[in-house]
Each structure stands twice: as C-alpha cells, then as structure tokens.
C-alpha cells in the first residue's frame, strides 16, 4: 500500500531510541526523509548512522526540546537539509515516578515541561513550514496513563494535557490542511521501561489486564505513527488512537 510519504520530511523528537527510533525506521521505509533528534548527542549520532546505513535519507540534530533556541536550530537545520517540514512527531518524554507527597518539584517540572512545553515549542517552530505549503501532520505521543496511574501524577497530567493540546490545535490548523492527532500507547517494552527497577511487576500487571496476550512493542506504535502521517489518514484530526492491546483505564 502506497501511503504517500515518499519525499515527505519528518522530525521525531526523543528518537535516539525506543518508540522514536522505531517511528523513524517506519517512516524511512515509506520513503520519508527523516530527522533524528534527542537531548543525548551520542544517541543522535549512533541512530543517524544506523538509519543512513539502512539506506534512509537522514540527518541528526542534538536538541533539548525545552530550549527554544535548540528547537529553532532543529527546524532551521531540517529546512536547510530538506527544504521543509511535513511531519512532526512529539515523542520526547520520560517518567519520574513517586507518590505526590514525596515528589520533588523538579521531578514534576522535568516531566511536564518535556512533554508539554517541548511539544509546544516544537510545534510552534514547525508550523510555519506546514502552513506555507498547506499540508502537515502533527502526531503527539500521549499515553494510556492519561486516565491516571498511581505514582505518576506528573506523567499522567502531562499526557492528559497533550490530548487537550491536540484537540485545540486540530481546530486551529484544519484550514491549512494540517491534521493533529494523538497516540496513547499502553505498556510498551522499550529500553527505558526494561531498565526500571519495577519492570517485572509492571510487566506482569500489564499482561494480566491486557485483552491481547502480549505487551506492546515500539514497532506497534511506529506503525500507528506512519498511518496517521499518511494520506490514508487525511480526513482524521483531533483524535486519540489508543494502541494498548485493548487495555484502557484498568
């Protein structure tokens, strides 16, 4: 199936590994020109080399999505290399779990700023290119945690906020033929998740609640990203696609 992504230019934040890197591979296989960006410069360089070795047209730009100057440079270098921005996947984020009474302010700020402020800055910087060409795709990676998880008040609040951001932006940008959608993954086995000290307990709990008898993979989310970025999803905007194996709030 031709998804109409050949020659499109895609930025995926937090793409040095995990879901972000899988999304770049999926978009690259469809012929998109791809931009790997992450706060970790070593990961950016390694992932960009991996993508180039796979035959994809790719550049890497190390950037902190919470830093307005870094984000401006990211978009400037993308436009300098490829002439435009067609697709933005706001994927950067992480967890710092604690019950609220024990949560340091810096843990709240770090999680909320990366997810929400980072998405705001990256979207604001990428929109002018999309608006000028009257075509664009913005895909925000939320989480099933938007329903709420104990010990994740910061992460749940940030991911829920991303859904409001998605809805508002879809209303603003539809007249420019720019669609804005969110994906809410369930439990996905990434490197970061597997490194958590509570990984085995979280894995077992997720498997016990999943209607489908397996956990998610980064590729499951990457496939959803690629579809929402494509011409096949051109009449879908303001929506949240849950990729959870059937698990929702429980």
mmCIF file of C-alpha atoms in Angstrom:
data_model
loop_
_atom_site.group_PDB
_atom_site.id
_atom_site.type_symbol
_atom_site.label_atom_id
_atom_site.label_comp_id
_atom_site.label_asym_id
_atom_site.label_seq_id
_atom_site.Cartn_x
_atom_site.Cartn_y
_atom_site.Cartn_z
ATOM 1 C CA UNK A 1 0.000 0.000 0.000
ATOM 2 C CA UNK A 2 1.377 3.397 -1.004
ATOM 3 C CA UNK A 3 0.990 5.690 1.998
ATOM 4 C CA UNK A 4 2.033 8.781 0.069
ATOM 5 C CA UNK A 5 5.039 9.524 2.277
ATOM 6 C CA UNK A 6 7.762 9.392 -0.350
ATOM 7 C CA UNK A 7 9.754 12.624 -0.118
ATOM 8 C CA UNK A 8 7.939 13.882 2.969
ATOM 9 C CA UNK A 9 10.154 15.330 5.713
ATOM 10 C CA UNK A 10 9.630 14.058 9.251
ATOM 11 C CA UNK A 11 11.036 15.198 12.603
ATOM 12 C CA UNK A 12 10.612 12.791 15.517
ATOM 13 C CA UNK A 13 11.636 14.099 18.923
ATOM 14 C CA UNK A 14 13.181 11.805 21.508
ATOM 15 C CA UNK A 15 14.165 9.492 18.679
ATOM 16 C CA UNK A 16 17.566 8.297 19.825
ATOM 17 C CA UNK A 17 15.969 5.020 20.891
ATOM 18 C CA UNK A 18 12.685 3.285 21.679
ATOM 19 C CA UNK A 19 9.416 4.398 20.108
ATOM 20 C CA UNK A 20 11.004 7.418 18.458
ATOM 21 C CA UNK A 21 13.676 5.412 16.698
ATOM 22 C CA UNK A 22 11.151 2.804 15.584
ATOM 23 C CA UNK A 23 8.989 5.591 14.145
ATOM 24 C CA UNK A 24 11.932 6.892 12.128
ATOM 25 C CA UNK A 25 12.583 3.432 10.682
ATOM 26 C CA UNK A 26 8.913 3.041 9.754
ATOM 27 C CA UNK A 27 8.726 6.467 8.128
ATOM 28 C CA UNK A 28 12.017 5.874 6.331
ATOM 29 C CA UNK A 29 10.750 2.613 4.866
ATOM 30 C CA UNK A 30 7.892 4.603 3.331
ATOM 31 C CA UNK A 31 10.364 6.950 1.644
ATOM 32 C CA UNK A 32 10.267 9.862 4.074
ATOM 33 C CA UNK A 33 13.331 11.976 4.730
ATOM 34 C CA UNK A 34 13.902 11.729 8.442
ATOM 35 C CA UNK A 35 15.396 13.788 11.263
ATOM 36 C CA UNK A 36 16.578 12.122 14.449
ATOM 37 C CA UNK A 37 16.731 14.427 17.443
ATOM 38 C CA UNK A 38 17.360 13.776 21.109
ATOM 39 C CA UNK A 39 18.952 15.585 24.033
ATOM 40 C CA UNK A 40 21.703 12.925 24.039
ATOM 41 C CA UNK A 41 24.129 13.757 21.231
ATOM 42 C CA UNK A 42 25.782 10.329 21.286
ATOM 43 C CA UNK A 43 22.416 8.632 20.747
ATOM 44 C CA UNK A 44 21.638 11.044 17.913
ATOM 45 C CA UNK A 45 24.907 10.255 16.140
ATOM 46 C CA UNK A 46 24.519 6.485 16.568
ATOM 47 C CA UNK A 47 20.893 6.444 15.420
ATOM 48 C CA UNK A 48 21.583 8.710 12.442
ATOM 49 C CA UNK A 49 24.396 6.387 11.365
ATOM 50 C CA UNK A 50 22.101 3.360 11.770
ATOM 51 C CA UNK A 51 19.404 4.994 9.647
ATOM 52 C CA UNK A 52 21.861 6.038 6.953
ATOM 53 C CA UNK A 53 23.350 2.536 6.864
ATOM 54 C CA UNK A 54 19.808 1.218 6.322
ATOM 55 C CA UNK A 55 19.600 3.365 3.195
ATOM 56 C CA UNK A 56 17.403 6.138 4.551
ATOM 57 C CA UNK A 57 17.954 9.838 3.877
ATOM 58 C CA UNK A 58 18.545 11.059 7.416
ATOM 59 C CA UNK A 59 20.161 13.822 9.430
ATOM 60 C CA UNK A 60 20.714 14.097 13.166
ATOM 61 C CA UNK A 61 20.355 17.195 15.352
ATOM 62 C CA UNK A 62 21.014 17.083 19.093
ATOM 63 C CA UNK A 63 18.496 19.330 20.845
ATOM 64 C CA UNK A 64 16.705 19.900 24.132
ATOM 65 C CA UNK A 65 13.008 20.278 23.289
ATOM 66 C CA UNK A 66 12.573 22.533 26.338
ATOM 67 C CA UNK A 67 15.125 25.010 24.972
ATOM 68 C CA UNK A 68 13.621 27.445 22.461
ATOM 69 C CA UNK A 69 16.978 28.115 20.830
ATOM 70 C CA UNK A 70 17.677 24.415 20.371
ATOM 71 C CA UNK A 71 14.245 23.888 18.830
ATOM 72 C CA UNK A 72 14.710 26.805 16.422
ATOM 73 C CA UNK A 73 18.058 25.333 15.366
ATOM 74 C CA UNK A 74 16.458 21.899 14.885
ATOM 75 C CA UNK A 75 13.883 23.262 12.464
ATOM 76 C CA UNK A 76 16.400 25.531 10.727
ATOM 77 C CA UNK A 77 18.765 22.620 10.088
ATOM 78 C CA UNK A 78 15.879 20.459 8.862
ATOM 79 C CA UNK A 79 14.770 23.109 6.377
ATOM 80 C CA UNK A 80 18.379 23.718 5.300
ATOM 81 C CA UNK A 81 18.844 19.999 4.604
ATOM 82 C CA UNK A 82 15.450 19.072 3.151
ATOM 83 C CA UNK A 83 13.679 22.341 2.320
ATOM 84 C CA UNK A 84 10.615 21.951 4.541
ATOM 85 C CA UNK A 85 8.923 20.173 7.444
ATOM 86 C CA UNK A 86 5.909 17.966 6.664
ATOM 87 C CA UNK A 87 5.562 15.736 9.729
ATOM 88 C CA UNK A 88 6.283 16.365 13.394
ATOM 89 C CA UNK A 89 6.056 13.589 15.969
ATOM 90 C CA UNK A 90 6.187 14.967 19.521
ATOM 91 C CA UNK A 91 7.539 11.895 21.262
ATOM 92 C CA UNK A 92 10.080 13.234 23.796
ATOM 93 C CA UNK A 93 9.209 12.335 27.354
ATOM 94 C CA UNK A 94 10.082 10.190 30.351
ATOM 95 C CA UNK A 95 8.805 9.156 33.768
ATOM 96 C CA UNK A 96 9.932 10.125 37.257
ATOM 97 C CA UNK A 97 7.524 8.202 39.423
ATOM 98 C CA UNK A 98 6.702 8.981 43.048
ATOM 99 C CA UNK A 99 3.557 9.457 45.056
ATOM 100 C CA UNK A 100 2.682 13.145 45.036
ATOM 101 C CA UNK A 101 3.533 13.790 48.691
ATOM 102 C CA UNK A 102 7.068 12.546 48.011
ATOM 103 C CA UNK A 103 7.500 14.084 44.544
ATOM 104 C CA UNK A 104 10.154 16.826 44.344
ATOM 105 C CA UNK A 105 9.129 19.926 42.424
ATOM 106 C CA UNK A 106 11.975 19.345 39.988
ATOM 107 C CA UNK A 107 10.531 15.930 39.054
ATOM 108 C CA UNK A 108 7.146 17.497 38.346
ATOM 109 C CA UNK A 109 8.720 20.280 36.270
ATOM 110 C CA UNK A 110 11.055 17.990 34.329
ATOM 111 C CA UNK A 111 8.293 15.621 33.188
ATOM 112 C CA UNK A 112 5.614 18.240 32.498
ATOM 113 C CA UNK A 113 7.998 20.620 30.732
ATOM 114 C CA UNK A 114 9.449 17.961 28.455
ATOM 115 C CA UNK A 115 6.065 16.593 27.404
ATOM 116 C CA UNK A 116 4.034 19.814 27.218
ATOM 117 C CA UNK A 117 6.455 22.709 26.782
ATOM 118 C CA UNK A 118 8.553 20.608 24.429
ATOM 119 C CA UNK A 119 5.536 19.824 22.265
ATOM 120 C CA UNK A 120 4.502 23.488 22.288
ATOM 121 C CA UNK A 121 7.945 24.734 21.236
ATOM 122 C CA UNK A 122 8.493 22.114 18.539
ATOM 123 C CA UNK A 123 5.019 22.527 17.079
ATOM 124 C CA UNK A 124 5.243 26.314 17.062
ATOM 125 C CA UNK A 125 8.570 26.135 15.241
ATOM 126 C CA UNK A 126 7.443 23.541 12.671
ATOM 127 C CA UNK A 127 4.031 25.039 11.842
ATOM 128 C CA UNK A 128 5.147 27.905 9.553
ATOM 129 C CA UNK A 129 6.563 25.440 7.009
ATOM 130 C CA UNK A 130 3.399 23.325 7.117
ATOM 131 C CA UNK A 131 1.114 26.360 6.884
ATOM 132 C CA UNK A 132 3.001 27.769 3.905
ATOM 133 C CA UNK A 133 2.654 24.546 1.924
ATOM 134 C CA UNK A 134 -0.865 23.912 3.275
ATOM 135 C CA UNK A 135 -0.072 20.336 4.288
ATOM 136 C CA UNK A 136 1.130 18.896 7.536
ATOM 137 C CA UNK A 137 0.869 16.134 10.088
ATOM 138 C CA UNK A 138 1.394 16.613 13.821
ATOM 139 C CA UNK A 139 1.302 13.448 15.914
ATOM 140 C CA UNK A 140 1.552 13.720 19.680
ATOM 141 C CA UNK A 141 2.611 10.654 21.643
ATOM 142 C CA UNK A 142 0.440 10.606 24.742
ATOM 143 C CA UNK A 143 -0.088 7.512 26.904
ATOM 144 C CA UNK A 144 -2.769 5.292 28.391
ATOM 145 C CA UNK A 145 -1.595 6.990 31.584
ATOM 146 C CA UNK A 146 -3.791 9.966 30.693
ATOM 147 C CA UNK A 147 -6.521 8.004 32.518
ATOM 148 C CA UNK A 148 -4.331 8.236 35.630
ATOM 149 C CA UNK A 149 -1.765 5.947 37.240
ATOM 150 C CA UNK A 150 -0.815 5.919 40.925
ATOM 151 C CA UNK A 151 2.665 7.325 41.407
ATOM 152 C CA UNK A 152 2.520 9.117 38.066
ATOM 153 C CA UNK A 153 0.640 12.346 38.787
ATOM 154 C CA UNK A 154 3.241 14.320 36.825
ATOM 155 C CA UNK A 155 3.313 11.960 33.833
ATOM 156 C CA UNK A 156 -0.456 11.399 33.783
ATOM 157 C CA UNK A 157 -1.119 15.149 33.959
ATOM 158 C CA UNK A 158 1.349 15.867 31.164
ATOM 159 C CA UNK A 159 -0.004 13.152 28.888
ATOM 160 C CA UNK A 160 -3.599 14.219 29.554
ATOM 161 C CA UNK A 161 -2.621 17.811 28.794
ATOM 162 C CA UNK A 162 -1.229 16.656 25.480
ATOM 163 C CA UNK A 163 -4.702 15.481 24.489
ATOM 164 C CA UNK A 164 -6.145 18.942 25.121
ATOM 165 C CA UNK A 165 -3.284 20.428 23.122
ATOM 166 C CA UNK A 166 -4.104 18.023 20.289
ATOM 167 C CA UNK A 167 -7.788 18.941 20.234
ATOM 168 C CA UNK A 168 -7.200 22.692 20.305
ATOM 169 C CA UNK A 169 -4.514 22.582 17.628
ATOM 170 C CA UNK A 170 -6.650 20.440 15.330
ATOM 171 C CA UNK A 171 -9.325 23.164 15.414
ATOM 172 C CA UNK A 172 -6.776 25.893 14.735
ATOM 173 C CA UNK A 173 -4.894 24.236 11.891
ATOM 174 C CA UNK A 174 -7.517 22.353 9.895
ATOM 175 C CA UNK A 175 -7.942 25.273 7.480
ATOM 176 C CA UNK A 176 -4.328 24.757 6.421
ATOM 177 C CA UNK A 177 -4.873 21.049 5.694
ATOM 178 C CA UNK A 178 -2.808 20.185 8.763
ATOM 179 C CA UNK A 179 -4.070 17.268 10.814
ATOM 180 C CA UNK A 180 -3.263 16.911 14.512
ATOM 181 C CA UNK A 181 -3.754 13.612 16.280
ATOM 182 C CA UNK A 182 -2.522 11.784 19.368
ATOM 183 C CA UNK A 183 -1.479 8.210 20.004
ATOM 184 C CA UNK A 184 -1.907 6.766 23.501
ATOM 185 C CA UNK A 185 0.322 3.688 23.871
ATOM 186 C CA UNK A 186 -0.207 1.111 26.553
ATOM 187 C CA UNK A 187 2.659 -0.772 28.182
ATOM 188 C CA UNK A 188 5.438 -0.824 25.585
ATOM 189 C CA UNK A 189 8.677 -2.719 26.139
ATOM 190 C CA UNK A 190 11.349 -0.111 25.434
ATOM 191 C CA UNK A 191 14.898 0.052 26.732
ATOM 192 C CA UNK A 192 13.887 2.677 29.297
ATOM 193 C CA UNK A 193 10.958 0.594 30.556
ATOM 194 C CA UNK A 194 13.058 -2.552 30.832
ATOM 195 C CA UNK A 195 15.618 -0.633 32.903
ATOM 196 C CA UNK A 196 13.059 0.346 35.553
ATOM 197 C CA UNK A 197 13.573 -1.396 38.910
ATOM 198 C CA UNK A 198 9.844 -2.211 38.940
ATOM 199 C CA UNK A 199 9.826 -3.534 35.364
ATOM 200 C CA UNK A 200 8.873 -7.134 36.155
ATOM 201 C CA UNK A 201 5.996 -6.103 38.422
ATOM 202 C CA UNK A 202 4.710 -3.601 35.856
ATOM 203 C CA UNK A 203 5.047 -6.141 33.054
ATOM 204 C CA UNK A 204 3.114 -8.813 34.923
ATOM 205 C CA UNK A 205 0.361 -6.363 35.885
ATOM 206 C CA UNK A 206 0.004 -5.180 32.292
ATOM 207 C CA UNK A 207 -0.162 -8.729 30.953
ATOM 208 C CA UNK A 208 -2.821 -9.611 33.494
ATOM 209 C CA UNK A 209 -5.006 -6.718 32.322
ATOM 210 C CA UNK A 210 -4.379 -6.854 28.581
ATOM 211 C CA UNK A 211 -7.154 -8.448 26.492
ATOM 212 C CA UNK A 212 -4.457 -9.287 23.922
ATOM 213 C CA UNK A 213 -1.986 -11.723 25.499
ATOM 214 C CA UNK A 214 1.210 -9.772 24.847
ATOM 215 C CA UNK A 215 2.837 -6.430 25.526
ATOM 216 C CA UNK A 216 3.318 -3.646 23.030
ATOM 217 C CA UNK A 217 6.470 -3.112 21.002
ATOM 218 C CA UNK A 218 7.927 0.160 19.684
ATOM 219 C CA UNK A 219 7.028 -1.078 16.211
ATOM 220 C CA UNK A 220 3.326 -1.250 17.165
ATOM 221 C CA UNK A 221 3.400 2.468 17.903
ATOM 222 C CA UNK A 222 5.572 3.234 14.884
ATOM 223 C CA UNK A 223 3.010 1.631 12.572
ATOM 224 C CA UNK A 224 0.287 3.864 14.027
ATOM 225 C CA UNK A 225 2.505 6.920 13.573
ATOM 226 C CA UNK A 226 3.146 6.063 9.932
ATOM 227 C CA UNK A 227 -0.541 5.582 9.188
ATOM 228 C CA UNK A 228 -1.581 8.861 10.842
ATOM 229 C CA UNK A 229 1.187 10.642 8.934
ATOM 230 C CA UNK A 230 -0.032 9.261 5.625
ATOM 231 C CA UNK A 231 -2.515 10.399 3.009
ATOM 232 C CA UNK A 232 -4.688 7.442 4.081
ATOM 233 C CA UNK A 233 -5.493 9.288 7.313
ATOM 234 C CA UNK A 234 -6.036 12.676 5.683
ATOM 235 C CA UNK A 235 -9.605 13.106 6.984
ATOM 236 C CA UNK A 236 -8.768 12.258 10.588
ATOM 237 C CA UNK A 237 -7.898 15.056 13.004
ATOM 238 C CA UNK A 238 -8.309 15.842 16.679
ATOM 239 C CA UNK A 239 -8.456 12.144 17.550
ATOM 240 C CA UNK A 240 -6.680 9.945 20.078
ATOM 241 C CA UNK A 241 -5.724 6.472 18.875
ATOM 242 C CA UNK A 242 -5.234 4.046 21.762
ATOM 243 C CA UNK A 243 -2.631 1.384 20.950
ATOM 244 C CA UNK A 244 -2.935 -0.599 24.160
ATOM 245 C CA UNK A 245 -3.796 -4.191 23.318
ATOM 246 C CA UNK A 246 -7.323 -3.348 24.444
ATOM 247 C CA UNK A 247 -6.362 -2.104 27.912
ATOM 248 C CA UNK A 248 -7.801 1.267 28.878
ATOM 249 C CA UNK A 249 -8.334 2.648 32.384
ATOM 250 C CA UNK A 250 -7.993 -0.533 34.422
#
